[in-house]
């Protein structure tokens, strides 16, 4: 299947700082990327949908000013957690839609574990 | 997107077939059934999807009932590495585009030696 890569895989930061997580589609162009958050022992929760060249669409209850999403190219989307606090500690996962492959599957990155001290 | 219902957990003996059920009684005509799995602390892995016909690939088989209100994912010879949370999701599949995946709680499959 198609490959989606996230970086960093783990990050620890101090409270109040901002953290950027990158999501790259390595062998296909992703017109649409999705960002999820997963707390321990829970399922994935969709945060937002980003389309290349346009503003992200956030799910209800997700603060767009807190979680900045940029999808500047067909192979890269970034999620920035601004002014992070301990409650933002979570596993963040992106997925990408290989629209040009016309198969309908979504492929997921390996995830990025954020720990805010 | 239609909601799905899965048992929270299942056990399976190594080498035996694992049959994971999923109910999606409110599925609409243009919604596909997708299966993903998540091994601990990793991103979800695509397994298989189908509309109404049974499907098989190198990983698994997908059996969809004639009324499409339920389906079963079959791992023919489960191994310890198949221990994971399995998610059954229904969503519209767009040609040349992709709709979002909404995850339920899934089934935790424990494969035992």
PDB file of C-alpha atoms in Angstrom:
ATOM      1  CA  UNK A   1       0.000   0.000   0.000  1.00  0.00           C
ATOM      2  CA  UNK A   2       0.846   3.652  -0.155  1.00  0.00           C
ATOM      3  CA  UNK A   3       3.220   5.076   2.452  1.00  0.00           C
ATOM      4  CA  UNK A   4       2.453   7.904   4.825  1.00  0.00           C
ATOM      5  CA  UNK A   5       5.187   9.141   7.120  1.00  0.00           C
ATOM      6  CA  UNK A   6       4.937  11.269  10.250  1.00  0.00           C
ATOM      7  CA  UNK A   7       7.641  13.214  12.007  1.00  0.00           C
ATOM      8  CA  UNK A   8       8.541  13.323  14.799  1.00  0.00           C
ATOM      9  CA  UNK A   9       7.398   9.972  16.150  1.00  0.00           C
ATOM     10  CA  UNK A  10       7.828  11.202  19.713  1.00  0.00           C
ATOM     11  CA  UNK A  11       8.106  14.687  21.138  1.00  0.00           C
ATOM     12  CA  UNK A  12       8.293  16.026  24.656  1.00  0.00           C
ATOM     13  CA  UNK A  13       7.798  19.712  25.258  1.00  0.00           C
ATOM     14  CA  UNK A  14       7.231  22.157  28.053  1.00  0.00           C
ATOM     15  CA  UNK A  15       3.844  23.600  28.772  1.00  0.00           C
ATOM     16  CA  UNK A  16       3.191  26.770  26.789  1.00  0.00           C
ATOM     17  CA  UNK A  17       5.366  25.902  23.818  1.00  0.00           C
ATOM     18  CA  UNK A  18       4.172  25.042  20.317  1.00  0.00           C
ATOM     19  CA  UNK A  19       4.850  21.767  18.573  1.00  0.00           C
ATOM     20  CA  UNK A  20       4.696  21.012  14.866  1.00  0.00           C
ATOM     21  CA  UNK A  21       3.994  17.542  13.493  1.00  0.00           C
ATOM     22  CA  UNK A  22       4.529  16.730   9.832  1.00  0.00           C
ATOM     23  CA  UNK A  23       2.641  14.243   7.717  1.00  0.00           C
ATOM     24  CA  UNK A  24       4.012  13.272   4.326  1.00  0.00           C
ATOM     25  CA  UNK A  25       2.698  11.050   1.576  1.00  0.00           C
ATOM     26  CA  UNK A  26       5.830   9.434   0.184  1.00  0.00           C
ATOM     27  CA  UNK A  27       4.721   7.791  -3.030  1.00  0.00           C
ATOM     28  CA  UNK A  28       1.491   9.471  -3.997  1.00  0.00           C
ATOM     29  CA  UNK A  29      -0.173  12.851  -4.080  1.00  0.00           C
ATOM     30  CA  UNK A  30      -2.649  13.337  -1.285  1.00  0.00           C
ATOM     31  CA  UNK A  31      -5.362  15.819  -2.095  1.00  0.00           C
ATOM     32  CA  UNK A  32      -6.945  15.195   1.287  1.00  0.00           C
ATOM     33  CA  UNK A  33      -5.347  14.536   4.649  1.00  0.00           C
ATOM     34  CA  UNK A  34      -6.987  13.842   7.977  1.00  0.00           C
ATOM     35  CA  UNK A  35      -5.736  14.394  11.494  1.00  0.00           C
ATOM     36  CA  UNK A  36      -6.768  12.207  14.403  1.00  0.00           C
ATOM     37  CA  UNK A  37      -6.066  12.203  18.109  1.00  0.00           C
ATOM     38  CA  UNK A  38      -6.067   9.130  20.299  1.00  0.00           C
ATOM     39  CA  UNK A  39      -5.970   9.026  24.082  1.00  0.00           C
ATOM     40  CA  UNK A  40      -4.866   5.874  25.932  1.00  0.00           C
ATOM     41  CA  UNK A  41      -7.297   2.961  25.651  1.00  0.00           C
ATOM     42  CA  UNK A  42      -9.601   4.988  23.429  1.00  0.00           C
ATOM     43  CA  UNK A  43     -10.425   4.962  19.742  1.00  0.00           C
ATOM     44  CA  UNK A  44      -9.220   7.469  17.177  1.00  0.00           C
ATOM     45  CA  UNK A  45     -11.053  10.778  17.175  1.00  0.00           C
ATOM     46  CA  UNK A  46     -11.117  12.776  13.971  1.00  0.00           C
ATOM     47  CA  UNK A  47      -9.910  16.328  14.518  1.00  0.00           C
ATOM     48  CA  UNK A  48      -9.902  17.885  11.088  1.00  0.00           C
ATOM     49  CA  UNK A  49      -9.823  17.407   7.361  1.00  0.00           C
ATOM     50  CA  UNK A  50      -7.340  19.321   5.250  1.00  0.00           C
ATOM     51  CA  UNK A  51      -7.420  19.789   1.528  1.00  0.00           C
ATOM     52  CA  UNK A  52      -4.413  21.001  -0.372  1.00  0.00           C
ATOM     53  CA  UNK A  53      -4.497  24.726  -0.896  1.00  0.00           C
ATOM     54  CA  UNK A  54      -7.558  25.443   1.218  1.00  0.00           C
ATOM     55  CA  UNK A  55      -8.485  25.895   4.856  1.00  0.00           C
ATOM     56  CA  UNK A  56      -8.944  22.865   7.037  1.00  0.00           C
ATOM     57  CA  UNK A  57     -12.374  21.759   8.176  1.00  0.00           C
ATOM     58  CA  UNK A  58     -12.484  21.091  11.899  1.00  0.00           C
ATOM     59  CA  UNK A  59     -14.750  18.648  13.682  1.00  0.00           C
ATOM     60  CA  UNK A  60     -17.109  19.965  16.305  1.00  0.00           C
ATOM     61  CA  UNK A  61     -15.359  20.744  19.551  1.00  0.00           C
ATOM     62  CA  UNK A  62     -11.859  21.025  18.069  1.00  0.00           C
ATOM     63  CA  UNK A  63     -10.321  24.470  18.472  1.00  0.00           C
ATOM     64  CA  UNK A  64      -8.942  25.654  15.157  1.00  0.00           C
ATOM     65  CA  UNK A  65      -6.742  28.284  16.794  1.00  0.00           C
ATOM     66  CA  UNK A  66      -5.277  25.647  19.071  1.00  0.00           C
ATOM     67  CA  UNK A  67      -4.586  23.079  16.382  1.00  0.00           C
ATOM     68  CA  UNK A  68      -3.280  24.808  13.287  1.00  0.00           C
ATOM     69  CA  UNK A  69      -3.313  22.748  10.131  1.00  0.00           C
ATOM     70  CA  UNK A  70      -1.514  23.619   6.936  1.00  0.00           C
ATOM     71  CA  UNK A  71      -1.692  21.568   3.759  1.00  0.00           C
ATOM     72  CA  UNK A  72       0.581  23.561   1.503  1.00  0.00           C
ATOM     73  CA  UNK A  73       1.455  20.831  -0.982  1.00  0.00           C
ATOM     74  CA  UNK A  74       0.074  17.559  -2.263  1.00  0.00           C
ATOM     75  CA  UNK A  75       2.555  15.605  -0.185  1.00  0.00           C
ATOM     76  CA  UNK A  76       2.748  17.517   3.094  1.00  0.00           C
ATOM     77  CA  UNK A  77       0.357  18.528   5.831  1.00  0.00           C
ATOM     78  CA  UNK A  78       1.398  19.922   9.194  1.00  0.00           C
ATOM     79  CA  UNK A  79      -0.376  20.064  12.533  1.00  0.00           C
ATOM     80  CA  UNK A  80       0.829  22.656  15.011  1.00  0.00           C
ATOM     81  CA  UNK A  81      -0.314  22.365  18.606  1.00  0.00           C
ATOM     82  CA  UNK A  82      -0.069  25.914  19.892  1.00  0.00           C
ATOM     83  CA  UNK A  83       0.601  26.764  23.526  1.00  0.00           C
ATOM     84  CA  UNK A  84       0.534  23.109  24.444  1.00  0.00           C
ATOM     85  CA  UNK A  85      -0.673  22.017  27.870  1.00  0.00           C
ATOM     86  CA  UNK A  86      -0.500  18.646  29.605  1.00  0.00           C
ATOM     87  CA  UNK A  87      -4.068  17.812  28.529  1.00  0.00           C
ATOM     88  CA  UNK A  88      -2.874  17.999  24.905  1.00  0.00           C
ATOM     89  CA  UNK A  89      -0.626  15.014  25.521  1.00  0.00           C
ATOM     90  CA  UNK A  90      -1.867  12.377  23.127  1.00  0.00           C
ATOM     91  CA  UNK A  91      -1.104  10.193  20.121  1.00  0.00           C
ATOM     92  CA  UNK A  92      -1.642  12.199  16.941  1.00  0.00           C
ATOM     93  CA  UNK A  93      -2.156  10.293  13.710  1.00  0.00           C
ATOM     94  CA  UNK A  94      -2.567  11.513  10.172  1.00  0.00           C
ATOM     95  CA  UNK A  95      -4.033   9.771   7.190  1.00  0.00           C
ATOM     96  CA  UNK A  96      -3.944  10.580   3.537  1.00  0.00           C
ATOM     97  CA  UNK A  97      -6.305   9.911   0.695  1.00  0.00           C
ATOM     98  CA  UNK A  98      -4.680   8.779  -2.495  1.00  0.00           C
ATOM     99  CA  UNK A  99      -7.208  10.425  -4.720  1.00  0.00           C
ATOM    100  CA  UNK A 100      -5.220   9.866  -7.856  1.00  0.00           C
ATOM    101  CA  UNK A 101      -5.124   6.147  -7.108  1.00  0.00           C
ATOM    102  CA  UNK A 102      -8.921   6.080  -7.245  1.00  0.00           C
ATOM    103  CA  UNK A 103      -9.129   3.191  -4.831  1.00  0.00           C
ATOM    104  CA  UNK A 104     -10.790   4.852  -1.879  1.00  0.00           C
ATOM    105  CA  UNK A 105      -8.498   3.614   0.849  1.00  0.00           C
ATOM    106  CA  UNK A 106      -6.989   5.903   3.407  1.00  0.00           C
ATOM    107  CA  UNK A 107      -3.442   5.222   4.530  1.00  0.00           C
ATOM    108  CA  UNK A 108      -2.207   6.136   7.970  1.00  0.00           C
ATOM    109  CA  UNK A 109       1.058   7.410   9.331  1.00  0.00           C
ATOM    110  CA  UNK A 110       2.873   5.764  12.211  1.00  0.00           C
ATOM    111  CA  UNK A 111       1.615   8.357  14.657  1.00  0.00           C
ATOM    112  CA  UNK A 112       3.316  11.013  16.775  1.00  0.00           C
ATOM    113  CA  UNK A 113       3.245  10.779  20.545  1.00  0.00           C
ATOM    114  CA  UNK A 114       3.181  14.171  22.214  1.00  0.00           C
ATOM    115  CA  UNK A 115       3.973  14.555  25.885  1.00  0.00           C
ATOM    116  CA  UNK A 116       3.554  17.984  27.408  1.00  0.00           C
ATOM    117  CA  UNK A 117       5.245  18.484  30.746  1.00  0.00           C
TER     118      UNK A 117
ATOM    119  CA  UNK B   1     -21.893   7.739   7.858  1.00  0.00           C
ATOM    120  CA  UNK B   2     -23.661   4.697   9.244  1.00  0.00           C
ATOM    121  CA  UNK B   3     -22.607   3.451  12.659  1.00  0.00           C
ATOM    122  CA  UNK B   4     -21.243  -0.002  13.290  1.00  0.00           C
ATOM    123  CA  UNK B   5     -21.456  -2.375  16.232  1.00  0.00           C
ATOM    124  CA  UNK B   6     -18.650  -4.745  17.109  1.00  0.00           C
ATOM    125  CA  UNK B   7     -17.988  -6.975  20.109  1.00  0.00           C
ATOM    126  CA  UNK B   8     -15.442  -5.285  22.383  1.00  0.00           C
ATOM    127  CA  UNK B   9     -13.110  -8.269  22.540  1.00  0.00           C
ATOM    128  CA  UNK B  10     -12.469 -11.738  21.158  1.00  0.00           C
ATOM    129  CA  UNK B  11      -9.929 -14.492  21.642  1.00  0.00           C
ATOM    130  CA  UNK B  12      -8.572 -16.812  18.992  1.00  0.00           C
ATOM    131  CA  UNK B  13      -6.149 -19.704  19.100  1.00  0.00           C
ATOM    132  CA  UNK B  14      -3.003 -19.327  17.040  1.00  0.00           C
ATOM    133  CA  UNK B  15      -3.332 -21.062  13.674  1.00  0.00           C
ATOM    134  CA  UNK B  16      -7.109 -21.047  13.753  1.00  0.00           C
ATOM    135  CA  UNK B  17      -9.390 -18.796  11.762  1.00  0.00           C
ATOM    136  CA  UNK B  18     -10.464 -15.571  13.451  1.00  0.00           C
ATOM    137  CA  UNK B  19     -13.969 -14.438  12.550  1.00  0.00           C
ATOM    138  CA  UNK B  20     -14.737 -10.860  13.527  1.00  0.00           C
ATOM    139  CA  UNK B  21     -18.368  -9.777  13.180  1.00  0.00           C
ATOM    140  CA  UNK B  22     -19.717  -6.321  12.497  1.00  0.00           C
ATOM    141  CA  UNK B  23     -23.283  -5.030  12.392  1.00  0.00           C
ATOM    142  CA  UNK B  24     -24.132  -2.048  10.210  1.00  0.00           C
ATOM    143  CA  UNK B  25     -27.892  -2.233   9.967  1.00  0.00           C
ATOM    144  CA  UNK B  26     -28.317   1.380   8.806  1.00  0.00           C
ATOM    145  CA  UNK B  27     -25.836   1.182   5.950  1.00  0.00           C
ATOM    146  CA  UNK B  28     -26.942   2.984   2.825  1.00  0.00           C
ATOM    147  CA  UNK B  29     -26.582   1.858  -0.752  1.00  0.00           C
ATOM    148  CA  UNK B  30     -23.475   3.863  -1.561  1.00  0.00           C
ATOM    149  CA  UNK B  31     -21.548   3.045   1.596  1.00  0.00           C
ATOM    150  CA  UNK B  32     -18.703   0.585   1.592  1.00  0.00           C
ATOM    151  CA  UNK B  33     -17.549  -1.581   4.477  1.00  0.00           C
ATOM    152  CA  UNK B  34     -13.911  -1.010   5.428  1.00  0.00           C
ATOM    153  CA  UNK B  35     -11.747  -2.881   7.885  1.00  0.00           C
ATOM    154  CA  UNK B  36      -8.642  -1.489   9.535  1.00  0.00           C
ATOM    155  CA  UNK B  37      -6.578  -2.753  12.410  1.00  0.00           C
ATOM    156  CA  UNK B  38      -4.344  -1.016  14.897  1.00  0.00           C
ATOM    157  CA  UNK B  39      -1.489  -2.725  16.610  1.00  0.00           C
ATOM    158  CA  UNK B  40      -0.511  -1.098  19.886  1.00  0.00           C
ATOM    159  CA  UNK B  41       1.019   2.374  19.495  1.00  0.00           C
ATOM    160  CA  UNK B  42       0.987   2.281  15.695  1.00  0.00           C
ATOM    161  CA  UNK B  43      -1.158   3.910  13.049  1.00  0.00           C
ATOM    162  CA  UNK B  44      -4.126   1.936  11.692  1.00  0.00           C
ATOM    163  CA  UNK B  45      -3.430  -0.508   8.876  1.00  0.00           C
ATOM    164  CA  UNK B  46      -5.822  -0.985   5.988  1.00  0.00           C
ATOM    165  CA  UNK B  47      -7.041  -4.566   5.641  1.00  0.00           C
ATOM    166  CA  UNK B  48      -9.857  -4.835   3.137  1.00  0.00           C
ATOM    167  CA  UNK B  49     -13.054  -3.210   1.920  1.00  0.00           C
ATOM    168  CA  UNK B  50     -16.152  -4.208  -0.022  1.00  0.00           C
ATOM    169  CA  UNK B  51     -19.558  -3.077  -1.183  1.00  0.00           C
ATOM    170  CA  UNK B  52     -21.760  -6.142  -1.519  1.00  0.00           C
ATOM    171  CA  UNK B  53     -19.677  -8.968  -2.920  1.00  0.00           C
ATOM    172  CA  UNK B  54     -17.368 -11.042  -0.792  1.00  0.00           C
ATOM    173  CA  UNK B  55     -13.762  -9.954  -1.067  1.00  0.00           C
ATOM    174  CA  UNK B  56     -10.441 -11.678  -0.450  1.00  0.00           C
ATOM    175  CA  UNK B  57      -6.881 -10.449  -0.431  1.00  0.00           C
ATOM    176  CA  UNK B  58      -3.585 -11.622   0.975  1.00  0.00           C
ATOM    177  CA  UNK B  59      -4.513 -10.529   4.467  1.00  0.00           C
ATOM    178  CA  UNK B  60      -8.128 -11.504   4.942  1.00  0.00           C
ATOM    179  CA  UNK B  61     -11.557 -12.264   3.560  1.00  0.00           C
ATOM    180  CA  UNK B  62     -14.623 -10.099   3.917  1.00  0.00           C
ATOM    181  CA  UNK B  63     -18.052 -11.703   3.919  1.00  0.00           C
ATOM    182  CA  UNK B  64     -21.001  -9.308   3.538  1.00  0.00           C
ATOM    183  CA  UNK B  65     -24.534 -10.554   4.039  1.00  0.00           C
ATOM    184  CA  UNK B  66     -26.971 -10.245   1.185  1.00  0.00           C
ATOM    185  CA  UNK B  67     -28.937  -7.483   2.929  1.00  0.00           C
ATOM    186  CA  UNK B  68     -25.598  -5.752   3.718  1.00  0.00           C
ATOM    187  CA  UNK B  69     -26.610  -5.221   7.323  1.00  0.00           C
ATOM    188  CA  UNK B  70     -23.665  -7.171   8.684  1.00  0.00           C
ATOM    189  CA  UNK B  71     -20.284  -8.469   7.693  1.00  0.00           C
ATOM    190  CA  UNK B  72     -17.517 -10.727   8.939  1.00  0.00           C
ATOM    191  CA  UNK B  73     -13.793 -10.287   8.627  1.00  0.00           C
ATOM    192  CA  UNK B  74     -11.967 -13.582   8.447  1.00  0.00           C
ATOM    193  CA  UNK B  75      -8.287 -14.014   9.194  1.00  0.00           C
ATOM    194  CA  UNK B  76      -7.777 -17.563   7.915  1.00  0.00           C
ATOM    195  CA  UNK B  77      -4.789 -18.558  10.026  1.00  0.00           C
ATOM    196  CA  UNK B  78      -4.338 -16.169  12.910  1.00  0.00           C
ATOM    197  CA  UNK B  79      -0.848 -15.580  14.255  1.00  0.00           C
ATOM    198  CA  UNK B  80       0.314 -13.829  17.388  1.00  0.00           C
ATOM    199  CA  UNK B  81       1.149 -10.786  15.256  1.00  0.00           C
ATOM    200  CA  UNK B  82      -2.543 -10.444  14.405  1.00  0.00           C
ATOM    201  CA  UNK B  83      -3.278  -9.366  17.974  1.00  0.00           C
ATOM    202  CA  UNK B  84      -4.697  -5.879  17.502  1.00  0.00           C
ATOM    203  CA  UNK B  85      -7.799  -3.728  17.640  1.00  0.00           C
ATOM    204  CA  UNK B  86      -9.922  -4.289  14.528  1.00  0.00           C
ATOM    205  CA  UNK B  87     -12.177  -1.521  13.292  1.00  0.00           C
ATOM    206  CA  UNK B  88     -15.152  -1.971  11.010  1.00  0.00           C
ATOM    207  CA  UNK B  89     -16.148   1.292   9.335  1.00  0.00           C
ATOM    208  CA  UNK B  90     -18.732   2.180   6.743  1.00  0.00           C
ATOM    209  CA  UNK B  91     -18.236   5.177   4.523  1.00  0.00           C
ATOM    210  CA  UNK B  92     -18.954   6.515   1.107  1.00  0.00           C
ATOM    211  CA  UNK B  93     -16.195   5.858  -1.358  1.00  0.00           C
ATOM    212  CA  UNK B  94     -15.727   8.630  -3.852  1.00  0.00           C
ATOM    213  CA  UNK B  95     -14.206   8.144  -7.231  1.00  0.00           C
ATOM    214  CA  UNK B  96     -10.972  10.130  -7.296  1.00  0.00           C
ATOM    215  CA  UNK B  97     -11.646  11.474  -3.818  1.00  0.00           C
ATOM    216  CA  UNK B  98     -11.834  10.224  -0.266  1.00  0.00           C
ATOM    217  CA  UNK B  99     -14.371  10.598   2.510  1.00  0.00           C
ATOM    218  CA  UNK B 100     -13.404  10.691   6.149  1.00  0.00           C
ATOM    219  CA  UNK B 101     -13.227   7.596   8.336  1.00  0.00           C
ATOM    220  CA  UNK B 102     -15.053   7.700  11.637  1.00  0.00           C
ATOM    221  CA  UNK B 103     -13.754   5.087  14.059  1.00  0.00           C
ATOM    222  CA  UNK B 104     -15.885   3.248  16.597  1.00  0.00           C
ATOM    223  CA  UNK B 105     -14.507   1.309  19.525  1.00  0.00           C
ATOM    224  CA  UNK B 106     -13.491  -1.730  17.504  1.00  0.00           C
ATOM    225  CA  UNK B 107     -12.834  -5.303  18.583  1.00  0.00           C
ATOM    226  CA  UNK B 108      -9.701  -6.193  20.494  1.00  0.00           C
ATOM    227  CA  UNK B 109      -8.555  -9.529  19.104  1.00  0.00           C
ATOM    228  CA  UNK B 110      -6.202 -11.499  21.304  1.00  0.00           C
ATOM    229  CA  UNK B 111      -4.487 -14.381  19.538  1.00  0.00           C
ATOM    230  CA  UNK B 112      -3.283 -16.935  22.049  1.00  0.00           C
ATOM    231  CA  UNK B 113      -0.589 -19.603  21.650  1.00  0.00           C
TER     232      UNK B 113
END
